[in-house]
Amino acid sequence: MTEIEYEVREQDLIAFNEHQLEGTERLQKVMRRHQAIMPGIIVTVSLFLFFYFKDMLSAAYVGIIAVAWGIGVPHILRWSWRKQIRTTYSEEEKAAAVGRYTLRVDRDHLVEVTPKGESRIAWGDVLRVEVTKKYAFVFISLDSALIIPRATITRGNFKEFVIKADERIDKAA
C-alpha cells in the first residue's frame, strides 16, 4: 500500500488547465501563428525594405519588431489564458479544490483522503496517470484529474506511487 500526502494550491489548478490547453490543436495553431508565421511575415517585410529600398534603419526596426513579436506575444497570450482560467473558478470551487490531500493505492481502489472525508475511486474508473516535470495528473475523466504537485509532497515516494498506480490501472483495464 503506497501513500503520498501533498497540498494543492491555486497555481496548481491553473497548471492543470494549462496542461489541458497545451494538448489542443486550436491552441497549438495559435501559438505557431504567433511564434513563427507572423514574425516570418514581418521579417519578409524587413528584407523587402532592406533589399528593395536600401533602407537599413527601417529594416532593422521592422526586424526588431518581428523578434519582439515572436518572443513577446506568446507570453502575453499565456498571461491572458491564465487570467481567464482564474475567472472560471468561483471562490467556493477554489476552496473545495485547494488543500491537503492524501492518496493511497489500495488493491481495488485509489483512496483520496481530504479534510472533508475519504473517497474511493475504483481503478476501472481511473483513465491514466500523466507525469510532467512538476506535476502528476491522475485522470478520472477526460477533463478532470487529481492534481499532484511534486513540490508540495510532504510524505511518501512520488515515483513509487506513480508506478503502483500505473500497475493498478493496467490490471483494471
mmCIF file of C-alpha atoms in Angstrom:
data_model
loop_
_atom_site.group_PDB
_atom_site.id
_atom_site.type_symbol
_atom_site.label_atom_id
_atom_site.label_comp_id
_atom_site.label_asym_id
_atom_site.label_seq_id
_atom_site.Cartn_x
_atom_site.Cartn_y
_atom_site.Cartn_z
ATOM 1 C CA MET A 1 0.000 0.000 0.000
ATOM 2 C CA THR A 2 1.652 3.160 -1.255
ATOM 3 C CA GLU A 3 0.600 6.551 0.061
ATOM 4 C CA ILE A 4 1.525 10.166 -0.624
ATOM 5 C CA GLU A 5 0.494 13.380 1.087
ATOM 6 C CA TYR A 6 0.553 16.711 -0.709
ATOM 7 C CA GLU A 7 -1.061 20.120 -0.932
ATOM 8 C CA VAL A 8 -2.926 21.562 -3.931
ATOM 9 C CA ARG A 9 -2.671 25.330 -4.413
ATOM 10 C CA GLU A 10 -4.499 27.702 -6.748
ATOM 11 C CA GLN A 11 -1.476 27.813 -9.059
ATOM 12 C CA ASP A 12 -1.757 24.032 -9.408
ATOM 13 C CA LEU A 13 -5.339 24.367 -10.685
ATOM 14 C CA ILE A 14 -4.084 26.837 -13.277
ATOM 15 C CA ALA A 15 -1.235 24.489 -14.236
ATOM 16 C CA PHE A 16 -3.716 21.647 -14.806
ATOM 17 C CA ASN A 17 -5.855 23.807 -17.081
ATOM 18 C CA GLU A 18 -2.756 24.924 -18.997
ATOM 19 C CA HIS A 19 -1.749 21.277 -19.359
ATOM 20 C CA GLN A 20 -5.173 20.539 -20.822
ATOM 21 C CA LEU A 21 -4.961 23.521 -23.184
ATOM 22 C CA GLU A 22 -1.477 22.657 -24.446
ATOM 23 C CA GLY A 23 -2.799 19.468 -25.968
ATOM 24 C CA THR A 24 -5.497 21.176 -28.040
ATOM 25 C CA GLU A 25 -4.957 21.650 -31.759
ATOM 26 C CA ARG A 26 -6.507 25.133 -31.681
ATOM 27 C CA LEU A 27 -4.035 26.432 -29.116
ATOM 28 C CA GLN A 28 -1.069 24.895 -30.919
ATOM 29 C CA LYS A 29 -2.213 26.593 -34.129
ATOM 30 C CA VAL A 30 -2.481 29.987 -32.398
ATOM 31 C CA MET A 31 0.951 29.607 -30.801
ATOM 32 C CA ARG A 32 2.557 28.549 -34.110
ATOM 33 C CA ARG A 33 0.987 31.525 -35.807
ATOM 34 C CA HIS A 34 2.389 33.965 -33.278
ATOM 35 C CA GLN A 35 5.778 32.304 -32.790
ATOM 36 C CA ALA A 36 6.693 31.603 -36.394
ATOM 37 C CA ILE A 37 4.269 32.692 -39.085
ATOM 38 C CA MET A 38 3.675 36.322 -38.047
ATOM 39 C CA PRO A 39 7.361 37.002 -37.290
ATOM 40 C CA GLY A 40 8.210 35.368 -40.641
ATOM 41 C CA ILE A 41 5.878 37.728 -42.477
ATOM 42 C CA ILE A 42 7.313 40.713 -40.613
ATOM 43 C CA VAL A 43 10.888 39.605 -41.410
ATOM 44 C CA THR A 44 9.886 39.332 -45.078
ATOM 45 C CA VAL A 45 8.748 42.967 -44.954
ATOM 46 C CA SER A 46 12.050 43.840 -43.290
ATOM 47 C CA LEU A 47 14.032 42.100 -46.051
ATOM 48 C CA PHE A 48 11.931 43.885 -48.672
ATOM 49 C CA LEU A 49 12.757 47.236 -47.066
ATOM 50 C CA PHE A 50 16.441 46.364 -46.972
ATOM 51 C CA PHE A 51 16.880 44.958 -50.484
ATOM 52 C CA TYR A 52 14.365 46.997 -52.483
ATOM 53 C CA PHE A 53 14.560 50.402 -50.813
ATOM 54 C CA LYS A 54 18.090 50.021 -49.348
ATOM 55 C CA ASP A 55 16.703 51.381 -46.087
ATOM 56 C CA MET A 56 18.831 49.726 -43.422
ATOM 57 C CA LEU A 57 17.378 51.650 -40.461
ATOM 58 C CA SER A 58 13.728 50.850 -41.234
ATOM 59 C CA ALA A 59 14.612 47.227 -41.989
ATOM 60 C CA ALA A 60 16.367 46.947 -38.613
ATOM 61 C CA TYR A 61 13.357 48.407 -36.781
ATOM 62 C CA VAL A 62 10.946 46.054 -38.519
ATOM 63 C CA GLY A 63 13.302 43.099 -37.810
ATOM 64 C CA ILE A 64 13.377 44.023 -34.120
ATOM 65 C CA ILE A 65 9.575 44.162 -34.122
ATOM 66 C CA ALA A 66 9.496 40.659 -35.644
ATOM 67 C CA VAL A 67 11.778 39.258 -32.926
ATOM 68 C CA ALA A 68 9.798 41.044 -30.198
ATOM 69 C CA TRP A 69 6.564 39.660 -31.644
ATOM 70 C CA GLY A 70 7.876 36.101 -31.742
ATOM 71 C CA ILE A 71 9.044 36.277 -28.135
ATOM 72 C CA GLY A 72 6.546 38.643 -26.534
ATOM 73 C CA VAL A 73 3.158 37.746 -27.964
ATOM 74 C CA PRO A 74 3.203 34.082 -26.829
ATOM 75 C CA HIS A 75 3.989 35.246 -23.284
ATOM 76 C CA ILE A 76 1.158 37.755 -23.422
ATOM 77 C CA LEU A 77 -1.219 35.056 -24.705
ATOM 78 C CA ARG A 78 -0.244 32.706 -21.861
ATOM 79 C CA TRP A 79 -0.770 35.508 -19.337
ATOM 80 C CA SER A 80 -4.208 36.184 -20.833
ATOM 81 C CA TRP A 81 -5.180 32.492 -20.705
ATOM 82 C CA ARG A 82 -4.101 32.245 -17.058
ATOM 83 C CA LYS A 83 -6.210 35.280 -16.270
ATOM 84 C CA GLN A 84 -9.221 33.697 -17.992
ATOM 85 C CA ILE A 85 -8.659 30.400 -16.167
ATOM 86 C CA ARG A 86 -8.632 32.201 -12.805
ATOM 87 C CA THR A 87 -12.036 33.690 -13.539
ATOM 88 C CA THR A 88 -13.581 30.302 -14.375
ATOM 89 C CA TYR A 89 -13.312 29.129 -10.749
ATOM 90 C CA SER A 90 -15.585 30.646 -8.136
ATOM 91 C CA GLU A 91 -14.279 31.166 -4.609
ATOM 92 C CA GLU A 92 -16.257 28.127 -3.428
ATOM 93 C CA GLU A 93 -14.771 25.930 -6.156
ATOM 94 C CA LYS A 94 -11.270 27.138 -5.308
ATOM 95 C CA ALA A 95 -11.832 26.495 -1.609
ATOM 96 C CA ALA A 96 -13.115 22.989 -2.360
ATOM 97 C CA ALA A 97 -10.187 22.133 -4.640
ATOM 98 C CA VAL A 98 -7.263 23.544 -2.673
ATOM 99 C CA GLY A 99 -5.902 21.993 0.482
ATOM 100 C CA ARG A 100 -4.097 18.971 1.835
ATOM 101 C CA TYR A 101 -4.727 15.594 0.258
ATOM 102 C CA THR A 102 -3.592 12.056 0.862
ATOM 103 C CA LEU A 103 -3.746 9.469 -1.924
ATOM 104 C CA ARG A 104 -3.354 5.794 -1.206
ATOM 105 C CA VAL A 105 -3.024 2.924 -3.661
ATOM 106 C CA ASP A 106 -5.154 0.024 -2.432
ATOM 107 C CA ARG A 107 -5.707 -3.257 -4.195
ATOM 108 C CA ASP A 108 -9.113 -2.340 -5.668
ATOM 109 C CA HIS A 109 -9.314 1.440 -5.231
ATOM 110 C CA LEU A 110 -7.479 4.707 -5.284
ATOM 111 C CA VAL A 111 -8.287 6.227 -1.897
ATOM 112 C CA GLU A 112 -8.395 10.015 -1.603
ATOM 113 C CA VAL A 113 -8.393 11.445 1.911
ATOM 114 C CA THR A 114 -9.340 15.108 2.290
ATOM 115 C CA PRO A 115 -10.266 17.218 5.304
ATOM 116 C CA LYS A 116 -13.909 16.601 4.293
ATOM 117 C CA GLY A 117 -13.605 12.831 4.341
ATOM 118 C CA GLU A 118 -12.478 9.824 2.386
ATOM 119 C CA SER A 119 -13.485 8.762 -1.120
ATOM 120 C CA ARG A 120 -12.656 5.650 -3.077
ATOM 121 C CA ILE A 121 -12.214 5.546 -6.838
ATOM 122 C CA ALA A 122 -12.251 2.128 -8.489
ATOM 123 C CA TRP A 123 -9.203 1.500 -10.659
ATOM 124 C CA GLY A 124 -11.504 0.804 -13.596
ATOM 125 C CA ASP A 125 -12.698 4.429 -13.356
ATOM 126 C CA VAL A 126 -9.176 5.868 -13.476
ATOM 127 C CA LEU A 127 -8.174 6.554 -17.072
ATOM 128 C CA ARG A 128 -4.448 7.255 -16.836
ATOM 129 C CA VAL A 129 -1.626 8.966 -15.000
ATOM 130 C CA GLU A 130 0.228 11.727 -16.854
ATOM 131 C CA VAL A 131 3.536 12.801 -15.348
ATOM 132 C CA THR A 132 5.180 16.126 -16.182
ATOM 133 C CA LYS A 133 8.239 17.814 -14.772
ATOM 134 C CA LYS A 134 6.314 19.482 -11.944
ATOM 135 C CA TYR A 135 3.075 17.501 -11.706
ATOM 136 C CA ALA A 136 1.305 14.207 -11.973
ATOM 137 C CA PHE A 137 -2.296 14.185 -13.147
ATOM 138 C CA VAL A 138 -4.450 11.173 -12.288
ATOM 139 C CA PHE A 139 -7.254 11.433 -14.836
ATOM 140 C CA ILE A 140 -10.638 10.213 -13.638
ATOM 141 C CA SER A 141 -12.435 11.558 -16.726
ATOM 142 C CA LEU A 142 -11.375 13.227 -19.952
ATOM 143 C CA ASP A 143 -11.387 16.705 -18.429
ATOM 144 C CA SER A 144 -10.898 16.168 -14.703
ATOM 145 C CA ALA A 145 -7.978 14.830 -12.759
ATOM 146 C CA LEU A 146 -6.435 14.632 -9.340
ATOM 147 C CA ILE A 147 -3.554 17.108 -9.366
ATOM 148 C CA ILE A 148 -0.359 16.037 -7.603
ATOM 149 C CA PRO A 149 2.233 18.837 -7.446
ATOM 150 C CA ARG A 150 5.683 17.363 -6.881
ATOM 151 C CA ALA A 151 6.875 20.433 -4.969
ATOM 152 C CA THR A 152 4.291 20.074 -2.195
ATOM 153 C CA ILE A 153 4.618 16.348 -1.459
ATOM 154 C CA THR A 154 5.322 16.074 2.258
ATOM 155 C CA ARG A 155 5.135 12.327 2.758
ATOM 156 C CA GLY A 156 5.578 9.277 0.572
ATOM 157 C CA ASN A 157 7.563 8.335 -2.514
ATOM 158 C CA PHE A 158 6.245 10.005 -5.664
ATOM 159 C CA LYS A 159 7.870 7.649 -8.167
ATOM 160 C CA GLU A 160 6.741 4.554 -6.303
ATOM 161 C CA PHE A 161 3.185 5.932 -6.145
ATOM 162 C CA VAL A 162 3.069 6.579 -9.906
ATOM 163 C CA ILE A 163 4.463 3.120 -10.702
ATOM 164 C CA LYS A 164 1.956 1.368 -8.411
ATOM 165 C CA ALA A 165 -0.944 3.459 -9.758
ATOM 166 C CA ASP A 166 0.034 2.629 -13.359
ATOM 167 C CA GLU A 167 0.203 -1.063 -12.482
ATOM 168 C CA ARG A 168 -3.291 -0.972 -10.931
ATOM 169 C CA ILE A 169 -4.724 0.930 -13.897
ATOM 170 C CA ASP A 170 -3.231 -1.611 -16.328
ATOM 171 C CA LYS A 171 -4.612 -4.538 -14.310
ATOM 172 C CA ALA A 172 -8.085 -2.975 -14.215
ATOM 173 C CA ALA A 173 -8.163 -2.299 -17.956
#
